[in-house]
Amino acid sequence: MDFWGRFRKRGNMIFTDLRFGTPGIPSRVQGTIEGLIEVSKLGLKAMELEFVHNVSITEEKAKVVSATREKEDVRLTCHAPYYINLNAVEKPKLEASKKRLINASLIADLCGAFSITFHPAFYLGMQKEKVFENVTKALKDVQKILDDNGATIRLSPETTGKTSQFGDYEELLKISKEFENMQPCIDYSHMHARNNGGWNTKEEFLKIHEMLEKSLGKQSLKSLHCHISGIEYGEKGEKKHQPLKESDMNYQELIDVWKEFNVAGVIITESSNIEEDTILLNNLWRKKR
Ligand SMILES: [Zn+2]
């Protein structure tokens, strides 16, 4: 694909600052609109719509969300339903998975989100090359429907936390190259857990961002949609999320690396304490600037 085609498509997703957002609505309020106003008040100005269990916003409501987002200057991302397997063998299951991703993407697009992340698939014991092929094919179908509907939201497959899940970093960089408008949602904690403790030093964090730049171009560093949290893990990867301070996640050095690369976009803090860790990172980032 040609470079300028890619650049043009990504034009509205290149940011000049890095923001820290909550995974869903902050704990003190209820409702998406109230959530947007609250993150704005907290000085965070970013939030992830959590459609992980279902798409909880109607088309009508999405328009109100979009207007509020614009008024409050909140940068929005979305997390698609967990219940997706783009490598499902049975056709009805595969079609249902595509449909879930499409529905979530179209509503999130109407809300004004710039990126939607999702856990793409399970290997189901199949050869990794075959799974890559299946997931690529399914995502081409999804992308076509989004394009046909004029949706500009970016599909951002997430680096997954378990070794049974499709979505190691190299796989996602490779699949992103097959599309005009795709880049991985880097979940630093998932990478760390999947690797049973790797990807957690300054050198490794540098490498993550170098690989992104090399694979998808400099502008991808200005369009981050990433996740971080404290995490418990074992040989098979992720066990559960925990607060950053209770974990071995080396977030201080990660912040140094963000600064070094002068990244922009959104970091969603997926810890169990919702806004607490988001505010922690936002403050640390501001101090170091
Ligand atoms: Zn996720």
CSV table of C-alpha atoms and ligand atoms in Angstrom, one decimal:
chain,number,residue,atom,x,y,z
A,1,MET,CA,0.0,0.0,0.0
A,2,ASP,CA,1.2,3.5,-0.7
A,3,PHE,CA,2.6,5.6,2.1
A,4,TRP,CA,0.5,8.6,1.4
A,5,GLY,CA,-2.7,6.6,1.4
A,6,ARG,CA,-1.8,5.4,4.8
A,7,PHE,CA,-0.9,8.8,6.0
A,8,ARG,CA,-4.1,10.4,4.7
A,9,LYS,CA,-6.2,7.8,6.4
A,10,ARG,CA,-4.3,8.3,9.6
A,11,GLY,CA,-4.4,12.1,9.4
A,12,ASN,CA,-7.1,12.6,12.0
A,13,MET,CA,-5.4,10.3,14.4
A,14,ILE,CA,-2.1,12.0,14.8
A,15,PHE,CA,-1.9,13.8,18.1
A,16,THR,CA,0.4,16.3,19.6
A,17,ASP,CA,0.1,15.2,23.3
A,18,LEU,CA,-0.1,12.1,25.4
A,19,ARG,CA,-3.1,11.6,27.6
A,20,PHE,CA,-4.0,9.1,30.3
A,21,GLY,CA,-7.5,7.7,30.3
A,22,THR,CA,-9.7,5.6,32.6
A,23,PRO,CA,-10.8,2.1,31.6
A,24,GLY,CA,-14.5,3.1,31.5
A,25,ILE,CA,-16.5,5.5,33.7
A,26,PRO,CA,-14.7,6.8,36.8
A,27,SER,CA,-15.9,5.2,40.0
A,28,ARG,CA,-17.6,8.3,41.5
A,29,VAL,CA,-20.1,8.8,38.7
A,30,GLN,CA,-22.5,6.7,36.6
A,31,GLY,CA,-23.2,6.9,32.9
A,32,THR,CA,-21.0,7.7,29.9
A,33,ILE,CA,-21.9,11.4,29.7
A,34,GLU,CA,-21.2,11.9,33.4
A,35,GLY,CA,-18.0,9.9,32.9
A,36,LEU,CA,-16.7,12.2,30.1
A,37,ILE,CA,-17.4,15.3,32.3
A,38,GLU,CA,-15.7,13.7,35.3
A,39,VAL,CA,-12.5,12.7,33.4
A,40,SER,CA,-12.4,16.2,32.1
A,41,LYS,CA,-12.7,17.6,35.6
A,42,LEU,CA,-9.9,15.3,36.8
A,43,GLY,CA,-7.7,16.8,34.1
A,44,LEU,CA,-7.3,13.4,32.4
A,45,LYS,CA,-9.2,14.2,29.2
A,46,ALA,CA,-9.2,10.6,27.9
A,47,MET,CA,-11.5,7.6,28.5
A,48,GLU,CA,-12.1,4.1,27.1
A,49,LEU,CA,-15.6,3.0,26.3
A,50,GLU,CA,-15.9,-0.5,27.9
A,51,PHE,CA,-18.0,-2.6,25.6
A,52,VAL,CA,-16.3,-5.7,27.0
A,53,HIS,CA,-19.6,-7.5,28.0
A,54,ASN,CA,-22.0,-5.8,25.6
A,55,VAL,CA,-22.4,-2.6,23.5
A,56,SER,CA,-24.2,-0.5,26.0
A,57,ILE,CA,-24.8,2.6,23.9
A,58,THR,CA,-27.5,3.1,21.3
A,59,GLU,CA,-27.1,5.1,18.0
A,60,GLU,CA,-29.1,7.9,19.4
A,61,LYS,CA,-27.1,8.1,22.6
A,62,ALA,CA,-23.8,7.9,20.7
A,63,LYS,CA,-24.6,11.2,19.1
A,64,VAL,CA,-24.9,12.8,22.5
A,65,VAL,CA,-21.7,11.1,23.6
A,66,SER,CA,-19.9,12.5,20.6
A,67,ALA,CA,-21.1,16.1,21.3
A,68,THR,CA,-20.1,15.9,24.9
A,69,ARG,CA,-16.8,14.4,24.0
A,70,GLU,CA,-16.1,17.3,21.7
A,71,LYS,CA,-17.3,19.9,24.2
A,72,GLU,CA,-15.2,18.5,27.1
A,73,ASP,CA,-12.2,17.8,24.8
A,74,VAL,CA,-12.0,14.2,25.8
A,75,ARG,CA,-10.0,11.7,23.6
A,76,LEU,CA,-12.0,8.5,23.3
A,77,THR,CA,-11.0,4.9,22.7
A,78,CYS,CA,-13.0,1.7,22.9
A,79,HIS,CA,-12.6,-1.9,24.0
A,80,ALA,CA,-14.7,-4.4,22.0
A,81,PRO,CA,-16.5,-7.4,23.6
A,82,TYR,CA,-14.2,-10.1,24.9
A,83,TYR,CA,-16.4,-12.7,23.2
A,84,ILE,CA,-14.6,-12.6,19.9
A,85,ASN,CA,-12.6,-15.4,18.1
A,86,LEU,CA,-11.7,-14.5,14.5
A,87,ASN,CA,-10.2,-18.0,14.2
A,88,ALA,CA,-13.4,-19.8,15.1
A,89,VAL,CA,-13.7,-23.0,13.1
A,90,GLU,CA,-17.6,-23.1,13.1
A,91,LYS,CA,-18.9,-20.5,10.6
A,92,PRO,CA,-21.7,-19.2,12.8
A,93,LYS,CA,-19.3,-18.5,15.6
A,94,LEU,CA,-16.9,-16.7,13.2
A,95,GLU,CA,-19.7,-14.6,11.8
A,96,ALA,CA,-21.0,-13.8,15.3
A,97,SER,CA,-17.5,-12.7,16.3
A,98,LYS,CA,-17.1,-10.4,13.2
A,99,LYS,CA,-20.6,-9.0,13.9
A,100,ARG,CA,-19.7,-8.2,17.5
A,101,LEU,CA,-16.5,-6.3,16.4
A,102,ILE,CA,-18.4,-4.5,13.7
A,103,ASN,CA,-21.3,-3.4,15.9
A,104,ALA,CA,-18.9,-2.2,18.7
A,105,SER,CA,-16.8,-0.3,16.1
A,106,LEU,CA,-19.7,1.4,14.4
A,107,ILE,CA,-21.1,2.7,17.7
A,108,ALA,CA,-17.7,3.7,19.0
A,109,ASP,CA,-17.1,5.5,15.8
A,110,LEU,CA,-20.4,7.4,16.2
A,111,CYS,CA,-19.3,8.3,19.7
A,112,GLY,CA,-16.1,9.9,18.3
A,113,ALA,CA,-13.6,7.2,19.4
A,114,PHE,CA,-10.5,7.2,17.3
A,115,SER,CA,-9.4,3.6,18.0
A,116,ILE,CA,-11.0,0.3,19.1
A,117,THR,CA,-9.1,-2.5,20.6
A,118,PHE,CA,-10.0,-6.2,20.8
A,119,HIS,CA,-8.5,-9.6,21.6
A,120,PRO,CA,-8.5,-11.1,18.1
A,121,ALA,CA,-8.5,-14.8,18.4
A,122,PHE,CA,-7.4,-18.1,20.0
A,123,TYR,CA,-4.9,-20.4,18.4
A,124,LEU,CA,-7.0,-23.5,19.2
A,125,GLY,CA,-3.9,-25.6,18.8
A,126,MET,CA,-3.6,-24.7,15.1
A,127,GLN,CA,-0.4,-23.6,13.3
A,128,LYS,CA,0.4,-20.0,13.9
A,129,GLU,CA,0.6,-19.2,10.1
A,130,LYS,CA,-2.8,-20.6,9.5
A,131,VAL,CA,-4.3,-18.6,12.4
A,132,PHE,CA,-2.6,-15.5,11.0
A,133,GLU,CA,-4.3,-16.2,7.6
A,134,ASN,CA,-7.7,-16.7,9.2
A,135,VAL,CA,-7.6,-13.6,11.4
A,136,THR,CA,-6.4,-11.5,8.4
A,137,LYS,CA,-9.2,-12.7,6.2
A,138,ALA,CA,-11.8,-12.0,8.9
A,139,LEU,CA,-10.4,-8.5,9.6
A,140,LYS,CA,-10.5,-7.7,5.9
A,141,ASP,CA,-14.2,-8.5,6.0
A,142,VAL,CA,-14.7,-6.3,9.1
A,143,GLN,CA,-12.7,-3.4,7.7
A,144,LYS,CA,-14.7,-3.5,4.4
A,145,ILE,CA,-17.9,-3.1,6.3
A,146,LEU,CA,-16.5,-0.2,8.4
A,147,ASP,CA,-15.3,1.5,5.2
A,148,ASP,CA,-18.6,1.0,3.5
A,149,ASN,CA,-20.3,2.7,6.4
A,150,GLY,CA,-17.8,5.6,6.3
A,151,ALA,CA,-16.4,4.7,9.7
A,152,THR,CA,-12.9,6.1,10.3
A,153,ILE,CA,-12.3,4.4,13.6
A,154,ARG,CA,-9.0,2.4,13.7
A,155,LEU,CA,-9.0,-1.3,14.4
A,156,SER,CA,-6.2,-1.8,17.0
A,157,PRO,CA,-5.7,-5.5,17.9
A,158,GLU,CA,-4.4,-5.9,21.4
A,159,THR,CA,-1.2,-7.6,22.5
A,160,THR,CA,-2.8,-10.5,24.5
A,161,GLY,CA,-1.7,-11.8,27.9
A,162,LYS,CA,-2.1,-15.5,27.5
A,163,THR,CA,0.0,-17.9,25.3
A,164,SER,CA,-3.2,-19.5,24.1
A,165,GLN,CA,-4.3,-16.2,22.5
A,166,PHE,CA,-3.3,-14.9,19.1
A,167,GLY,CA,-1.6,-11.6,19.5
A,168,ASP,CA,2.1,-11.6,20.3
A,169,TYR,CA,3.7,-8.3,19.3
A,170,GLU,CA,5.4,-9.4,16.2
A,171,GLU,CA,2.2,-11.0,14.9
A,172,LEU,CA,0.3,-7.8,15.4
A,173,LEU,CA,2.9,-5.6,13.7
A,174,LYS,CA,2.8,-8.0,10.8
A,175,ILE,CA,-0.9,-8.1,10.5
A,176,SER,CA,-1.1,-4.3,10.8
A,177,LYS,CA,1.0,-4.0,7.6
A,178,GLU,CA,-1.7,-5.8,5.7
A,179,PHE,CA,-4.1,-2.8,6.3
A,180,GLU,CA,-4.1,0.9,5.5
A,181,ASN,CA,-5.3,1.9,8.9
A,182,MET,CA,-4.3,-0.5,11.7
A,183,GLN,CA,-1.8,-0.6,14.5
A,184,PRO,CA,-1.4,-2.7,17.6
A,185,CYS,CA,-2.9,-1.6,20.9
A,186,ILE,CA,0.3,-2.2,23.0
A,187,ASP,CA,-0.7,-3.7,26.3
A,188,TYR,CA,2.6,-3.4,28.1
A,189,SER,CA,1.4,-5.5,31.0
A,190,HIS,CA,0.1,-8.3,28.8
A,191,MET,CA,3.4,-8.5,26.9
A,192,HIS,CA,5.2,-8.7,30.3
A,193,ALA,CA,2.9,-11.4,31.6
A,194,ARG,CA,2.7,-13.4,28.4
A,195,ASN,CA,6.5,-13.5,28.5
A,196,ASN,CA,6.5,-14.6,32.1
A,197,GLY,CA,8.3,-11.5,33.3
A,198,GLY,CA,10.0,-10.2,30.1
A,199,TRP,CA,9.4,-6.9,28.4
A,200,ASN,CA,9.9,-4.9,31.6
A,201,THR,CA,13.4,-3.2,31.3
A,202,LYS,CA,14.2,0.2,29.8
A,203,GLU,CA,16.0,-1.5,26.9
A,204,GLU,CA,13.0,-3.7,26.2
A,205,PHE,CA,10.6,-0.7,26.3
A,206,LEU,CA,12.9,1.1,23.9
A,207,LYS,CA,12.8,-1.9,21.6
A,208,ILE,CA,8.9,-2.0,21.7
A,209,HIS,CA,8.8,1.6,20.4
A,210,GLU,CA,11.6,1.1,17.9
A,211,MET,CA,9.8,-1.9,16.4
A,212,LEU,CA,6.6,0.1,16.1
A,213,GLU,CA,8.4,2.9,14.3
A,214,LYS,CA,10.3,0.6,12.0
A,215,SER,CA,7.2,-1.5,11.1
A,216,LEU,CA,4.5,1.2,10.8
A,217,GLY,CA,6.3,4.5,10.5
A,218,LYS,CA,7.1,7.5,12.7
A,219,GLN,CA,3.5,8.7,12.8
A,220,SER,CA,2.4,5.5,14.6
A,221,LEU,CA,4.3,6.9,17.7
A,222,LYS,CA,2.0,9.9,17.6
A,223,SER,CA,-1.1,7.7,17.5
A,224,LEU,CA,-0.7,5.4,20.4
A,225,HIS,CA,-3.6,3.5,22.0
A,226,CYS,CA,-2.0,1.5,24.8
A,227,HIS,CA,-2.9,-0.3,28.0
A,228,ILE,CA,-1.0,-0.7,31.2
A,229,SER,CA,-1.8,-2.0,34.7
A,230,GLY,CA,-0.2,-4.0,37.5
A,231,ILE,CA,-0.4,-7.7,36.6
A,232,GLU,CA,0.0,-11.1,38.2
A,233,TYR,CA,1.3,-13.8,35.9
A,234,GLY,CA,2.8,-17.3,35.6
A,235,GLU,CA,4.1,-19.7,32.9
A,236,LYS,CA,0.9,-19.4,30.8
A,237,GLY,CA,0.9,-15.7,31.1
A,238,GLU,CA,-1.7,-13.3,32.6
A,239,LYS,CA,-3.5,-14.3,35.9
A,240,LYS,CA,-5.1,-11.0,37.0
A,241,HIS,CA,-4.7,-7.2,37.0
A,242,GLN,CA,-3.7,-5.4,40.1
A,243,PRO,CA,-2.7,-1.8,41.2
A,244,LEU,CA,0.6,-0.6,39.7
A,245,LYS,CA,2.2,-0.1,43.1
A,246,GLU,CA,1.5,-3.6,44.1
A,247,SER,CA,3.1,-5.1,41.0
A,248,ASP,CA,6.6,-5.5,39.5
A,249,MET,CA,5.6,-3.3,36.4
A,250,ASN,CA,8.5,-1.0,35.8
A,251,TYR,CA,6.3,2.0,34.9
A,252,GLN,CA,8.8,4.7,35.9
A,253,GLU,CA,11.2,3.6,33.2
A,254,LEU,CA,8.4,3.2,30.7
A,255,ILE,CA,7.5,6.9,31.2
A,256,ASP,CA,11.2,7.8,30.5
A,257,VAL,CA,10.9,5.9,27.2
A,258,TRP,CA,7.7,7.6,26.2
A,259,LYS,CA,9.5,10.9,26.9
A,260,GLU,CA,12.5,9.8,24.8
A,261,PHE,CA,10.3,8.9,21.8
A,262,ASN,CA,8.1,12.0,22.4
A,263,VAL,CA,5.0,9.8,21.9
A,264,ALA,CA,1.4,11.0,21.6
A,265,GLY,CA,-2.0,9.4,21.8
A,266,VAL,CA,-3.7,7.6,24.7
A,267,ILE,CA,-2.6,5.3,27.5
A,268,ILE,CA,-5.5,3.6,29.3
A,269,THR,CA,-4.6,2.5,32.8
A,270,GLU,CA,-6.4,-0.8,33.3
A,271,SER,CA,-5.8,-1.4,37.0
A,272,SER,CA,-8.6,-2.4,39.3
A,273,ASN,CA,-8.6,0.9,41.0
A,274,ILE,CA,-9.9,2.7,37.8
A,275,GLU,CA,-8.9,6.4,38.2
A,276,GLU,CA,-6.3,6.1,40.9
A,277,ASP,CA,-3.5,4.7,38.7
A,278,THR,CA,-4.5,6.8,35.8
A,279,ILE,CA,-4.0,9.9,38.0
A,280,LEU,CA,-0.7,8.5,39.3
A,281,LEU,CA,0.7,8.1,35.8
A,282,ASN,CA,-0.7,11.4,34.6
A,283,ASN,CA,1.1,13.2,37.5
A,284,LEU,CA,4.4,11.3,36.9
A,285,TRP,CA,4.3,12.2,33.2
A,286,ARG,CA,3.6,15.8,33.9
A,287,LYS,CA,6.4,16.0,36.4
A,288,LYS,CA,9.0,14.5,34.0
A,289,ARG,CA,8.1,16.8,31.2
B,1,ZN,ZN,-8.0,-6.0,26.6
